[in-house]
mmCIF file of C-alpha atoms in Angstrom:
data_model
loop_
_atom_site.group_PDB
_atom_site.id
_atom_site.type_symbol
_atom_site.label_atom_id
_atom_site.label_comp_id
_atom_site.label_asym_id
_atom_site.label_seq_id
_atom_site.Cartn_x
_atom_site.Cartn_y
_atom_site.Cartn_z
ATOM 1 C CA MET A 1 126.957 163.593 72.312
ATOM 2 C CA GLU A 2 126.678 166.736 69.830
ATOM 3 C CA LYS A 3 125.687 169.726 71.461
ATOM 4 C CA LYS A 4 123.001 171.676 69.722
ATOM 5 C CA ALA A 5 123.490 175.427 69.035
ATOM 6 C CA SER A 6 122.606 177.216 72.097
ATOM 7 C CA ASN A 7 120.115 179.752 70.920
ATOM 8 C CA ILE A 8 117.208 179.035 72.445
ATOM 9 C CA THR A 9 115.232 181.429 74.701
ATOM 10 C CA VAL A 10 114.797 182.276 78.381
ATOM 11 C CA GLN A 11 111.342 180.740 78.051
ATOM 12 C CA ALA A 12 112.257 177.901 76.108
ATOM 13 C CA LEU A 13 114.969 176.991 78.711
ATOM 14 C CA GLN A 14 112.206 177.340 81.556
ATOM 15 C CA ARG A 15 109.664 174.703 79.663
ATOM 16 C CA MET A 16 112.160 172.526 79.658
ATOM 17 C CA PRO A 17 111.507 171.123 82.982
ATOM 18 C CA TYR A 18 107.952 170.637 82.547
ATOM 19 C CA TYR A 19 108.729 168.719 78.930
ATOM 20 C CA LEU A 20 110.762 166.320 81.092
ATOM 21 C CA HIS A 21 108.748 166.035 83.982
ATOM 22 C CA CYS A 22 105.590 165.438 81.333
ATOM 23 C CA LEU A 23 107.977 162.969 79.392
ATOM 24 C CA GLU A 24 108.743 160.991 82.725
ATOM 25 C CA GLN A 25 105.623 160.793 83.787
ATOM 26 C CA ALA A 26 104.658 159.190 79.861
ATOM 27 C CA ARG A 27 107.746 156.506 80.719
ATOM 28 C CA ASP A 28 106.717 155.354 83.966
ATOM 29 C CA ASN A 29 103.267 154.580 82.021
ATOM 30 C CA GLY A 30 104.679 152.774 79.621
ATOM 31 C CA ILE A 31 104.827 155.396 76.856
ATOM 32 C CA LYS A 32 107.498 154.441 74.241
ATOM 33 C CA THR A 33 106.852 157.535 71.669
ATOM 34 C CA ILE A 34 105.112 160.382 71.730
ATOM 35 C CA SER A 35 103.935 163.105 69.999
ATOM 36 C CA ALA A 36 104.719 166.959 70.357
ATOM 37 C CA THR A 37 100.720 167.925 70.216
ATOM 38 C CA SER A 38 100.340 165.171 73.198
ATOM 39 C CA ILE A 39 103.024 167.208 75.258
ATOM 40 C CA ALA A 40 101.078 170.196 74.412
ATOM 41 C CA ASN A 41 97.906 169.056 75.501
ATOM 42 C CA GLU A 42 98.838 167.938 78.551
ATOM 43 C CA LEU A 43 100.764 171.282 79.862
ATOM 44 C CA LYS A 44 98.107 173.290 78.149
ATOM 45 C CA LEU A 45 100.933 174.769 75.321
ATOM 46 C CA ASN A 46 100.209 176.079 72.031
ATOM 47 C CA ASP A 47 101.724 173.069 70.046
ATOM 48 C CA VAL A 48 103.726 175.058 67.379
ATOM 49 C CA LEU A 49 105.454 176.567 70.741
ATOM 50 C CA VAL A 50 106.237 172.910 72.034
ATOM 51 C CA ARG A 51 107.305 171.488 68.191
ATOM 52 C CA LYS A 52 109.977 174.539 67.853
ATOM 53 C CA ASP A 53 111.583 173.522 71.996
ATOM 54 C CA ILE A 54 111.539 169.563 71.517
ATOM 55 C CA ALA A 55 113.680 170.337 67.785
ATOM 56 C CA ALA A 56 115.950 172.482 69.457
ATOM 57 C CA VAL A 57 116.738 170.315 71.841
ATOM 58 C CA SER A 58 116.112 166.539 70.373
ATOM 59 C CA SER A 59 119.147 164.586 68.842
ATOM 60 C CA THR A 60 117.246 162.742 66.112
ATOM 61 C CA GLN A 61 114.167 163.755 64.156
ATOM 62 C CA GLY A 62 110.391 163.193 65.235
ATOM 63 C CA LYS A 63 108.560 160.617 63.147
ATOM 64 C CA PRO A 64 105.138 161.541 61.539
ATOM 65 C CA LYS A 65 102.183 160.366 63.640
ATOM 66 C CA ALA A 66 104.063 158.583 65.948
ATOM 67 C CA GLY A 67 105.956 161.809 67.689
ATOM 68 C CA PHE A 68 109.480 161.548 69.028
ATOM 69 C CA PRO A 69 111.103 158.434 71.027
ATOM 70 C CA VAL A 70 110.296 159.457 74.876
ATOM 71 C CA ASP A 71 113.517 157.410 76.618
ATOM 72 C CA GLU A 72 115.935 159.309 73.496
ATOM 73 C CA LEU A 73 114.085 162.837 74.308
ATOM 74 C CA ILE A 74 114.407 162.536 77.779
ATOM 75 C CA LEU A 75 117.852 162.128 77.834
ATOM 76 C CA ASP A 76 118.164 164.501 75.358
ATOM 77 C CA ILE A 77 117.248 167.617 77.823
ATOM 78 C CA ILE A 78 118.581 165.981 80.554
ATOM 79 C CA ASP A 79 122.312 166.339 78.145
ATOM 80 C CA TYR A 80 120.931 169.562 76.959
ATOM 81 C CA MET A 81 120.633 171.320 80.496
ATOM 82 C CA GLY A 82 123.403 169.577 81.705
ATOM 83 C CA TYR A 83 121.636 167.566 84.341
ATOM 84 C CA ASN A 84 123.773 164.813 84.651
ATOM 85 C CA ASP A 85 127.069 167.267 85.298
ATOM 86 C CA LYS A 86 126.377 167.828 88.953
ATOM 87 C CA LYS A 87 126.902 171.590 89.986
ATOM 88 C CA ASP A 88 127.855 172.394 93.402
ATOM 89 C CA ALA A 89 125.947 175.040 95.197
ATOM 90 C CA ILE A 90 126.273 177.204 98.858
ATOM 91 C CA VAL A 91 123.389 178.202 100.561
ATOM 92 C CA VAL A 92 123.884 181.330 102.544
ATOM 93 C CA GLY A 93 121.075 182.272 105.238
ATOM 94 C CA ALA A 94 119.746 178.914 107.100
ATOM 95 C CA GLY A 95 116.471 180.406 107.876
ATOM 96 C CA SER A 96 112.863 178.662 107.399
ATOM 97 C CA LEU A 97 113.926 179.100 103.081
ATOM 98 C CA GLY A 98 117.168 178.097 103.609
ATOM 99 C CA ARG A 99 116.116 175.408 105.417
ATOM 100 C CA ALA A 100 113.194 174.232 102.595
ATOM 101 C CA LEU A 101 116.367 174.298 99.992
ATOM 102 C CA LEU A 102 118.883 172.286 101.704
ATOM 103 C CA GLY A 103 116.033 169.667 102.039
ATOM 104 C CA ASN A 104 114.764 169.713 98.575
ATOM 105 C CA HIS A 105 115.855 166.225 97.179
ATOM 106 C CA GLU A 106 114.170 166.907 93.471
ATOM 107 C CA PHE A 107 117.444 169.668 93.067
ATOM 108 C CA GLU A 108 119.437 166.083 92.581
ATOM 109 C CA GLY A 109 118.030 165.257 89.688
ATOM 110 C CA TYR A 110 118.260 168.773 87.708
ATOM 111 C CA GLY A 111 122.122 168.844 88.269
ATOM 112 C CA LEU A 112 122.387 170.617 91.601
ATOM 113 C CA SER A 113 123.938 169.883 94.336
ATOM 114 C CA LEU A 114 124.154 171.764 97.599
ATOM 115 C CA VAL A 115 127.650 171.184 99.604
ATOM 116 C CA ALA A 116 127.435 173.715 102.470
ATOM 117 C CA ALA A 117 125.333 176.427 103.715
ATOM 118 C CA PHE A 118 126.362 179.912 105.819
ATOM 119 C CA ASP A 119 124.827 181.509 108.611
ATOM 120 C CA ILE A 120 125.583 183.850 111.695
ATOM 121 C CA LYS A 121 123.659 181.945 114.036
ATOM 122 C CA PRO A 122 125.896 180.334 116.849
ATOM 123 C CA GLU A 123 123.051 177.456 117.287
ATOM 124 C CA LEU A 124 122.953 176.464 113.413
ATOM 125 C CA ILE A 125 127.464 176.543 113.210
ATOM 126 C CA GLY A 126 128.445 173.005 112.861
ATOM 127 C CA LYS A 127 125.117 171.120 112.791
ATOM 128 C CA GLU A 128 124.337 169.531 109.708
ATOM 129 C CA ILE A 129 120.569 170.204 107.823
ATOM 130 C CA ASN A 130 119.205 166.969 105.347
ATOM 131 C CA GLY A 131 123.236 166.124 105.750
ATOM 132 C CA ILE A 132 124.621 169.249 104.888
ATOM 133 C CA PRO A 133 126.788 170.985 107.152
ATOM 134 C CA VAL A 134 125.989 175.192 108.063
ATOM 135 C CA TYR A 135 129.251 177.076 108.534
ATOM 136 C CA HIS A 136 129.579 180.231 110.501
ATOM 137 C CA ILE A 137 129.094 183.342 107.148
ATOM 138 C CA SER A 138 133.273 184.291 108.045
ATOM 139 C CA GLU A 139 134.344 181.198 106.757
ATOM 140 C CA LEU A 140 132.188 181.615 103.432
ATOM 141 C CA GLU A 141 135.349 182.549 101.183
ATOM 142 C CA THR A 142 137.102 180.649 102.441
ATOM 143 C CA PHE A 143 135.394 177.863 101.193
ATOM 144 C CA CYS A 144 134.434 179.035 98.291
ATOM 145 C CA SER A 145 137.924 179.519 96.716
ATOM 146 C CA GLU A 146 139.403 176.179 97.906
ATOM 147 C CA HIS A 147 136.340 173.919 96.508
ATOM 148 C CA ARG A 148 135.421 176.487 93.274
ATOM 149 C CA VAL A 149 131.598 176.723 93.394
ATOM 150 C CA PRO A 150 129.645 177.713 90.768
ATOM 151 C CA ILE A 151 126.132 178.436 92.317
ATOM 152 C CA GLY A 152 125.878 180.819 95.635
ATOM 153 C CA ILE A 153 122.045 180.968 96.795
ATOM 154 C CA ILE A 154 121.147 183.626 99.075
ATOM 155 C CA THR A 155 118.426 183.193 101.014
ATOM 156 C CA THR A 156 118.995 186.084 104.384
ATOM 157 C CA PRO A 157 117.340 189.688 104.826
ATOM 158 C CA PRO A 158 117.853 192.210 102.094
ATOM 159 C CA ASP A 159 120.167 194.100 103.845
ATOM 160 C CA VAL A 160 123.600 191.374 104.066
ATOM 161 C CA ALA A 161 122.611 190.684 100.569
ATOM 162 C CA GLN A 162 124.554 192.735 98.564
ATOM 163 C CA GLY A 163 127.894 191.946 100.431
ATOM 164 C CA ILE A 164 127.388 187.972 99.879
ATOM 165 C CA ALA A 165 126.885 188.868 96.378
ATOM 166 C CA ASP A 166 130.233 191.224 96.765
ATOM 167 C CA THR A 167 131.559 187.494 98.235
ATOM 168 C CA PHE A 168 130.820 185.259 95.625
ATOM 169 C CA CYS A 169 131.760 187.443 92.638
ATOM 170 C CA ARG A 170 135.186 187.672 94.716
ATOM 171 C CA VAL A 171 135.150 183.877 94.650
ATOM 172 C CA GLY A 172 134.501 183.529 91.253
ATOM 173 C CA ILE A 173 130.257 182.210 91.643
ATOM 174 C CA MET A 174 128.996 182.348 88.265
ATOM 175 C CA ALA A 175 125.482 182.150 88.952
ATOM 176 C CA ILE A 176 123.317 183.452 91.586
ATOM 177 C CA TRP A 177 120.458 182.221 93.028
ATOM 178 C CA ASN A 178 118.459 185.557 94.984
ATOM 179 C CA PHE A 179 115.847 185.224 97.127
ATOM 180 C CA ALA A 180 116.249 188.079 99.457
ATOM 181 C CA LEU A 181 113.962 191.255 98.605
ATOM 182 C CA THR A 182 116.820 193.702 97.299
ATOM 183 C CA ARG A 183 118.185 193.931 93.490
ATOM 184 C CA LEU A 184 122.064 193.273 93.154
ATOM 185 C CA ASP A 185 125.082 195.002 91.696
ATOM 186 C CA VAL A 186 127.581 192.105 89.981
ATOM 187 C CA PRO A 187 129.672 191.980 87.292
ATOM 188 C CA GLU A 188 128.738 190.928 83.954
ATOM 189 C CA GLY A 189 128.960 187.577 83.600
ATOM 190 C CA VAL A 190 126.958 186.610 86.530
ATOM 191 C CA LEU A 191 123.881 185.648 86.427
ATOM 192 C CA VAL A 192 121.500 186.613 88.809
ATOM 193 C CA GLN A 193 118.053 184.535 89.078
ATOM 194 C CA ASN A 194 115.507 186.925 91.049
ATOM 195 C CA GLU A 195 113.339 184.925 93.173
ATOM 196 C CA ASN A 196 111.250 186.918 94.757
ATOM 197 C CA LEU A 197 107.943 185.672 96.382
ATOM 198 C CA ALA A 198 106.623 189.461 97.653
ATOM 199 C CA SER A 199 106.601 190.124 93.830
ATOM 200 C CA SER A 200 104.517 187.053 93.098
ATOM 201 C CA LEU A 201 102.334 187.251 96.278
ATOM 202 C CA ALA A 202 102.169 190.875 94.967
ATOM 203 C CA MET A 203 100.459 189.703 91.387
ATOM 204 C CA LEU A 204 97.925 187.389 94.019
ATOM 205 C CA SER A 205 97.013 190.357 96.124
ATOM 206 C CA HIS A 206 96.477 192.649 93.694
ATOM 207 C CA HIS A 207 94.485 190.120 91.716
ATOM 208 C CA ILE A 208 92.202 189.773 94.815
ATOM 209 C CA THR A 209 91.306 193.615 95.549
ATOM 210 C CA LYS A 210 91.028 194.546 91.741
ATOM 211 C CA MET B 1 91.619 207.525 100.201
ATOM 212 C CA GLU B 2 90.529 207.584 96.337
ATOM 213 C CA LYS B 3 91.826 204.091 95.092
ATOM 214 C CA LYS B 4 93.639 204.708 91.843
ATOM 215 C CA ALA B 5 93.068 203.556 88.549
ATOM 216 C CA SER B 6 94.276 199.832 88.014
ATOM 217 C CA ASN B 7 96.062 200.241 84.443
ATOM 218 C CA ILE B 8 99.861 199.394 85.928
ATOM 219 C CA THR B 9 101.618 196.591 84.131
ATOM 220 C CA VAL B 10 102.653 192.873 85.629
ATOM 221 C CA GLN B 11 106.123 194.287 85.798
ATOM 222 C CA ALA B 12 105.451 197.557 87.962
ATOM 223 C CA LEU B 13 102.980 195.071 90.284
ATOM 224 C CA GLN B 14 105.938 193.299 90.602
ATOM 225 C CA ARG B 15 108.367 195.830 91.404
ATOM 226 C CA MET B 16 106.145 197.840 93.939
ATOM 227 C CA PRO B 17 107.638 194.719 97.144
ATOM 228 C CA TYR B 18 110.704 196.587 95.875
ATOM 229 C CA TYR B 19 109.790 200.088 96.424
ATOM 230 C CA LEU B 20 108.157 199.504 99.347
ATOM 231 C CA HIS B 21 111.281 197.790 101.358
ATOM 232 C CA CYS B 22 113.294 200.697 99.749
ATOM 233 C CA LEU B 23 111.029 203.212 101.527
ATOM 234 C CA GLU B 24 110.981 202.048 104.752
ATOM 235 C CA GLN B 25 114.359 201.505 104.833
ATOM 236 C CA ALA B 26 114.909 205.261 104.278
ATOM 237 C CA ARG B 27 112.473 205.984 106.387
ATOM 238 C CA ASP B 28 114.651 203.505 109.134
ATOM 239 C CA ASN B 29 117.165 205.910 108.052
ATOM 240 C CA GLY B 30 115.454 208.673 108.737
ATOM 241 C CA ILE B 31 114.893 210.324 105.907
ATOM 242 C CA LYS B 32 111.681 212.157 105.122
ATOM 243 C CA THR B 33 111.332 212.260 101.689
ATOM 244 C CA ILE B 34 112.991 210.217 98.634
ATOM 245 C CA SER B 35 112.981 211.211 95.150
ATOM 246 C CA ALA B 36 112.433 208.941 92.148
ATOM 247 C CA THR B 37 116.106 209.072 90.773
ATOM 248 C CA SER B 38 117.287 207.478 94.591
ATOM 249 C CA ILE B 39 115.111 205.035 94.628
ATOM 250 C CA ALA B 40 115.967 204.329 91.290
ATOM 251 C CA ASN B 41 119.454 204.270 92.040
ATOM 252 C CA GLU B 42 119.322 202.144 95.297
ATOM 253 C CA LEU B 43 117.162 199.596 93.363
ATOM 254 C CA LYS B 44 119.261 199.894 89.967
ATOM 255 C CA LEU B 45 116.378 200.507 87.942
ATOM 256 C CA ASN B 46 115.288 202.780 84.802
ATOM 257 C CA ASP B 47 114.417 206.790 86.742
ATOM 258 C CA VAL B 48 111.495 206.838 84.003
ATOM 259 C CA LEU B 49 110.425 203.723 85.022
ATOM 260 C CA VAL B 50 110.314 204.305 88.730
ATOM 261 C CA ARG B 51 109.056 207.866 88.521
ATOM 262 C CA LYS B 52 106.240 206.258 85.831
ATOM 263 C CA ASP B 53 105.750 203.431 88.750
ATOM 264 C CA ILE B 54 105.746 205.783 91.987
ATOM 265 C CA ALA B 55 103.612 208.334 89.929
ATOM 266 C CA ALA B 56 100.845 205.255 89.491
ATOM 267 C CA VAL B 57 100.682 204.747 93.303
ATOM 268 C CA SER B 58 101.380 207.962 94.721
ATOM 269 C CA SER B 59 98.680 210.096 96.214
ATOM 270 C CA THR B 60 100.320 213.311 96.412
ATOM 271 C CA GLN B 61 103.024 214.905 93.497
ATOM 272 C CA GLY B 62 106.500 215.184 93.859
ATOM 273 C CA LYS B 63 107.973 217.862 94.688
ATOM 274 C CA PRO B 64 111.246 219.463 92.069
ATOM 275 C CA LYS B 65 114.506 218.472 94.180
ATOM 276 C CA ALA B 66 113.211 217.003 97.287
ATOM 277 C CA GLY B 67 110.700 214.229 95.921
ATOM 278 C CA PHE B 68 108.488 212.311 97.824
ATOM 279 C CA PRO B 69 107.112 212.343 101.097
ATOM 280 C CA VAL B 70 108.519 209.341 102.113
ATOM 281 C CA ASP B 71 105.975 208.125 105.029
ATOM 282 C CA GLU B 72 103.060 209.036 102.564
ATOM 283 C CA LEU B 73 104.388 206.699 99.638
ATOM 284 C CA ILE B 74 104.672 203.956 102.198
ATOM 285 C CA LEU B 75 101.056 204.570 102.821
ATOM 286 C CA ASP B 76 100.426 205.019 99.247
ATOM 287 C CA ILE B 77 101.976 201.575 98.796
ATOM 288 C CA ILE B 78 100.461 199.696 101.517
ATOM 289 C CA ASP B 79 96.934 200.807 100.095
ATOM 290 C CA TYR B 80 97.217 200.124 96.661
ATOM 291 C CA MET B 81 98.328 197.346 97.167
ATOM 292 C CA GLY B 82 95.795 195.946 99.362
ATOM 293 C CA TYR B 83 98.427 195.451 101.926
ATOM 294 C CA ASN B 84 96.606 196.223 104.639
ATOM 295 C CA ASP B 85 93.222 194.347 103.942
ATOM 296 C CA LYS B 86 94.258 190.833 104.796
ATOM 297 C CA LYS B 87 93.449 187.675 102.888
ATOM 298 C CA ASP B 88 93.380 184.368 104.118
ATOM 299 C CA ALA B 89 95.268 181.339 102.325
ATOM 300 C CA ILE B 90 95.798 177.468 102.226
ATOM 301 C CA VAL B 91 98.695 175.733 102.071
ATOM 302 C CA VAL B 92 98.215 171.870 100.729
ATOM 303 C CA GLY B 93 101.263 170.065 101.244
ATOM 304 C CA ALA B 94 103.159 170.596 104.075
ATOM 305 C CA GLY B 95 106.289 169.047 102.826
ATOM 306 C CA SER B 96 109.738 171.048 103.372
ATOM 307 C CA LEU B 97 108.595 174.088 101.359
ATOM 308 C CA GLY B 98 105.081 174.347 102.490
ATOM 309 C CA ARG B 99 106.656 174.642 105.983
ATOM 310 C CA ALA B 100 109.016 177.386 105.174
ATOM 311 C CA LEU B 101 106.221 179.598 103.649
ATOM 312 C CA LEU B 102 104.674 178.681 107.091
ATOM 313 C CA GLY B 103 107.172 179.680 108.658
ATOM 314 C CA ASN B 104 107.545 183.081 106.849
ATOM 315 C CA HIS B 105 106.662 186.050 108.748
ATOM 316 C CA GLU B 106 107.076 188.679 105.932
ATOM 317 C CA PHE B 107 103.954 187.246 103.997
ATOM 318 C CA GLU B 108 101.777 188.836 106.681
ATOM 319 C CA GLY B 109 103.487 192.358 105.164
ATOM 320 C CA TYR B 110 102.675 191.956 102.847
ATOM 321 C CA GLY B 111 98.328 190.913 103.776
ATOM 322 C CA LEU B 112 98.973 186.927 103.524
ATOM 323 C CA SER B 113 97.303 185.365 106.154
ATOM 324 C CA LEU B 114 97.889 181.651 106.470
ATOM 325 C CA VAL B 115 94.748 180.034 108.474
ATOM 326 C CA ALA B 116 95.947 176.503 107.521
ATOM 327 C CA ALA B 117 97.727 173.532 106.249
ATOM 328 C CA PHE B 118 96.659 170.226 104.744
ATOM 329 C CA ASP B 119 98.339 167.521 103.892
ATOM 330 C CA ILE B 120 97.900 163.201 103.685
ATOM 331 C CA LYS B 121 100.337 162.231 105.695
ATOM 332 C CA PRO B 122 98.857 160.892 109.475
ATOM 333 C CA GLU B 123 101.980 162.068 111.429
ATOM 334 C CA LEU B 124 101.423 165.616 110.335
ATOM 335 C CA ILE B 125 97.321 165.378 110.887
ATOM 336 C CA GLY B 126 96.087 167.946 114.421
ATOM 337 C CA LYS B 127 99.791 169.463 114.484
ATOM 338 C CA GLU B 128 100.649 172.839 114.299
ATOM 339 C CA ILE B 129 103.362 174.292 112.168
ATOM 340 C CA ASN B 130 104.631 177.474 113.658
ATOM 341 C CA GLY B 131 100.732 177.796 115.222
ATOM 342 C CA ILE B 132 99.178 176.848 112.049
ATOM 343 C CA PRO B 133 96.921 173.599 112.011
ATOM 344 C CA VAL B 134 97.401 170.925 109.112
ATOM 345 C CA TYR B 135 94.459 169.291 108.263
ATOM 346 C CA HIS B 136 93.862 165.965 106.653
ATOM 347 C CA ILE B 137 93.123 166.515 103.095
ATOM 348 C CA SER B 138 89.694 165.342 103.177
ATOM 349 C CA GLU B 139 88.589 168.059 105.093
ATOM 350 C CA LEU B 140 90.089 170.725 102.482
ATOM 351 C CA GLU B 141 86.287 171.428 101.054
ATOM 352 C CA THR B 142 84.868 171.938 103.906
ATOM 353 C CA PHE B 143 87.144 174.293 105.387
ATOM 354 C CA CYS B 144 87.185 176.439 102.023
ATOM 355 C CA SER B 145 83.518 176.593 101.854
ATOM 356 C CA GLU B 146 83.202 177.303 105.509
ATOM 357 C CA HIS B 147 85.870 179.910 105.703
ATOM 358 C CA ARG B 148 85.839 181.237 102.160
ATOM 359 C CA VAL B 149 89.328 181.143 101.687
ATOM 360 C CA PRO B 150 90.135 183.714 98.295
ATOM 361 C CA ILE B 151 93.923 182.356 97.991
ATOM 362 C CA GLY B 152 95.334 178.865 97.867
ATOM 363 C CA ILE B 153 99.193 178.124 97.647
ATOM 364 C CA ILE B 154 99.573 174.380 96.113
ATOM 365 C CA THR B 155 103.474 172.398 97.299
ATOM 366 C CA THR B 156 102.324 168.924 96.542
ATOM 367 C CA PRO B 157 103.772 166.388 94.086
ATOM 368 C CA PRO B 158 103.058 167.586 90.343
ATOM 369 C CA ASP B 159 100.676 164.669 90.076
ATOM 370 C CA VAL B 160 97.974 165.737 92.452
ATOM 371 C CA ALA B 161 98.335 169.633 92.037
ATOM 372 C CA GLN B 162 95.376 169.673 88.624
ATOM 373 C CA GLY B 163 92.881 167.939 90.919
ATOM 374 C CA ILE B 164 93.834 170.275 94.360
ATOM 375 C CA ALA B 165 93.352 173.555 91.606
ATOM 376 C CA ASP B 166 89.639 172.031 90.633
ATOM 377 C CA THR B 167 89.082 172.141 94.482
ATOM 378 C CA PHE B 168 90.054 174.900 94.820
ATOM 379 C CA CYS B 169 87.948 176.484 91.947
ATOM 380 C CA ARG B 170 85.235 174.623 93.123
ATOM 381 C CA VAL B 171 84.851 176.363 96.563
ATOM 382 C CA GLY B 172 85.213 179.882 95.116
ATOM 383 C CA ILE B 173 89.156 180.121 95.396
ATOM 384 C CA MET B 174 90.160 182.989 93.384
ATOM 385 C CA ALA B 175 94.243 183.276 93.036
ATOM 386 C CA ILE B 176 96.126 179.768 93.129
ATOM 387 C CA TRP B 177 100.358 179.760 94.226
ATOM 388 C CA ASN B 178 101.408 177.004 92.468
ATOM 389 C CA PHE B 179 104.897 175.757 93.200
ATOM 390 C CA ALA B 180 103.824 172.133 91.725
ATOM 391 C CA LEU B 181 105.892 171.414 88.657
ATOM 392 C CA THR B 182 102.771 171.317 86.483
ATOM 393 C CA ARG B 183 100.505 173.551 84.791
ATOM 394 C CA LEU B 184 97.132 173.517 86.324
ATOM 395 C CA ASP B 185 93.747 174.150 84.068
ATOM 396 C CA VAL B 186 91.299 176.572 85.977
ATOM 397 C CA PRO B 187 88.326 179.119 84.436
ATOM 398 C CA GLU B 188 88.507 182.103 83.650
ATOM 399 C CA GLY B 189 88.937 185.006 86.548
ATOM 400 C CA VAL B 190 90.978 182.371 88.509
ATOM 401 C CA LEU B 191 94.886 183.839 88.877
ATOM 402 C CA VAL B 192 97.154 180.651 88.503
ATOM 403 C CA GLN B 193 100.686 182.291 89.900
ATOM 404 C CA ASN B 194 103.602 179.774 88.639
ATOM 405 C CA GLU B 195 106.242 179.392 90.898
ATOM 406 C CA ASN B 196 108.797 177.221 89.377
ATOM 407 C CA LEU B 197 112.166 176.342 91.853
ATOM 408 C CA ALA B 198 113.313 174.283 88.842
ATOM 409 C CA SER B 199 112.678 176.607 85.682
ATOM 410 C CA SER B 200 115.032 179.424 87.837
ATOM 411 C CA LEU B 201 117.176 176.686 88.465
ATOM 412 C CA ALA B 202 117.362 175.550 84.666
ATOM 413 C CA MET B 203 118.192 179.029 84.227
ATOM 414 C CA LEU B 204 121.189 179.221 86.432
ATOM 415 C CA SER B 205 122.124 175.888 85.255
ATOM 416 C CA HIS B 206 121.927 176.780 81.747
ATOM 417 C CA HIS B 207 124.631 179.270 82.439
ATOM 418 C CA ILE B 208 126.877 177.994 83.685
ATOM 419 C CA THR B 209 127.389 175.050 81.246
ATOM 420 C CA LYS B 210 127.503 177.303 78.368
#
C-alpha cells in the first residue's frame, strides 16, 4: 500500500489511537461503514477535524452518507502508524512503573515489543517480569548494540536519567520515552517523549485548590 | 502567606514540578541562592521563560547576581501548588497500571493521598495494595459520598470509563485523571486530565518509521 505523505500534526498523530479504538469497537458491534461525524460524536471531537485526520490516512474516499468502510480504515490506520512493524523497546528501571509497562499487553497492539528490562537491584537481575528478562544496567550498552533496539524507555529516578539517555544515544536508540522527572539533552534526530505524571498531577492539584 | 494571582499558563504549571525537583537537588547540594539562569540551564529551558515562571510564584524578588533564596523558593512553589494540602484520591482499576500508581510514593510529595482502590476482580476485593484497601466497584458511590474525595483516577478498560466518570461527577469529584483510551464527557467545572500512553507511543512509533 502506498504510504500517505507524512504532513500530519502531532495532535492528529496522538488522536490516531483513539480513532483506531473507536473503529475496532464499531467493527466488533457489526458496523460496516462509519461516517467521520459518527466518529467525532463518539469521541466528542470536532467533525471537521476528524474528517481531515481520517482523510490524511485513509486509502479510500468516504462515500457521501455511508462514510468509510470500517475494516479498511482500521487497516489504513494500522498501516499508517506502523503498528504492524514490531519495534523493539527496552525499559530501564524495573520499579513499580517499569513493571506496569512490562505488564501492559496493550502496547503490542501499537507495535511495541518490550524485549528486555534493566535495573541495579540484585534481587531483580536474572529474573523475568511478565516473561521479559531483567539484566543488570552494566549490560545495557552491549545489549543495545547487539540487538539494535530503536526505542528506549526510562523509568528511573531523575538523577540517573541523563546518563541512560547518553548511553541510549551512543548505541543508536532513535526514540526515548522518558518517565523520569528531568529534561534530557539528546542529539538532533532523537525524539524524547516526556511522560510526566507529576506535571499532570500539578494540573489536577491546581484545579482543586484554585 | 498571601496567595499569588492565578494567572499562570498550563505550561508554566506543568513546569513547576521540574523547578521544584531542581531546587531540591540544589538545596541537597548545599546551594543557598540560585538564579533563574542556572535553573534554566539545568532544565534546558529558555531563561526568560524561567524568570517569568519563578516571578509568578516567588514571594520575594530575586537579588541581582545572587538570585533567589533556594529554601524560600521551594516553600513558595509547594505553597503555590498546594502540595502541603493533602488531597484524597481514589483509583478505579487495580490492574498493572493502577498498581503502579498505588505503589508510587512520589505522589505524596505532590499532595496526592491515595485512599482507596476499586475493581471488580473477586481475588482483589478486600485485599490491600501498598497499604491501600481495594473495594468492589459497587461501593464506589457510597465511598465517594462519605469521604468527599476530590480526585478520581481511572485506569480501567475504555468501555467502562464513561460510566465511572459519571459516578465520579455525581458524587462531587472535581478532577479526573484518565488513563483509559477514551474521551470522557463531564459537566463544566470538572477537569479531565488525559494521560494517554498509546498516544505517546504513537509519537515514538511514527518517529521511528517515518
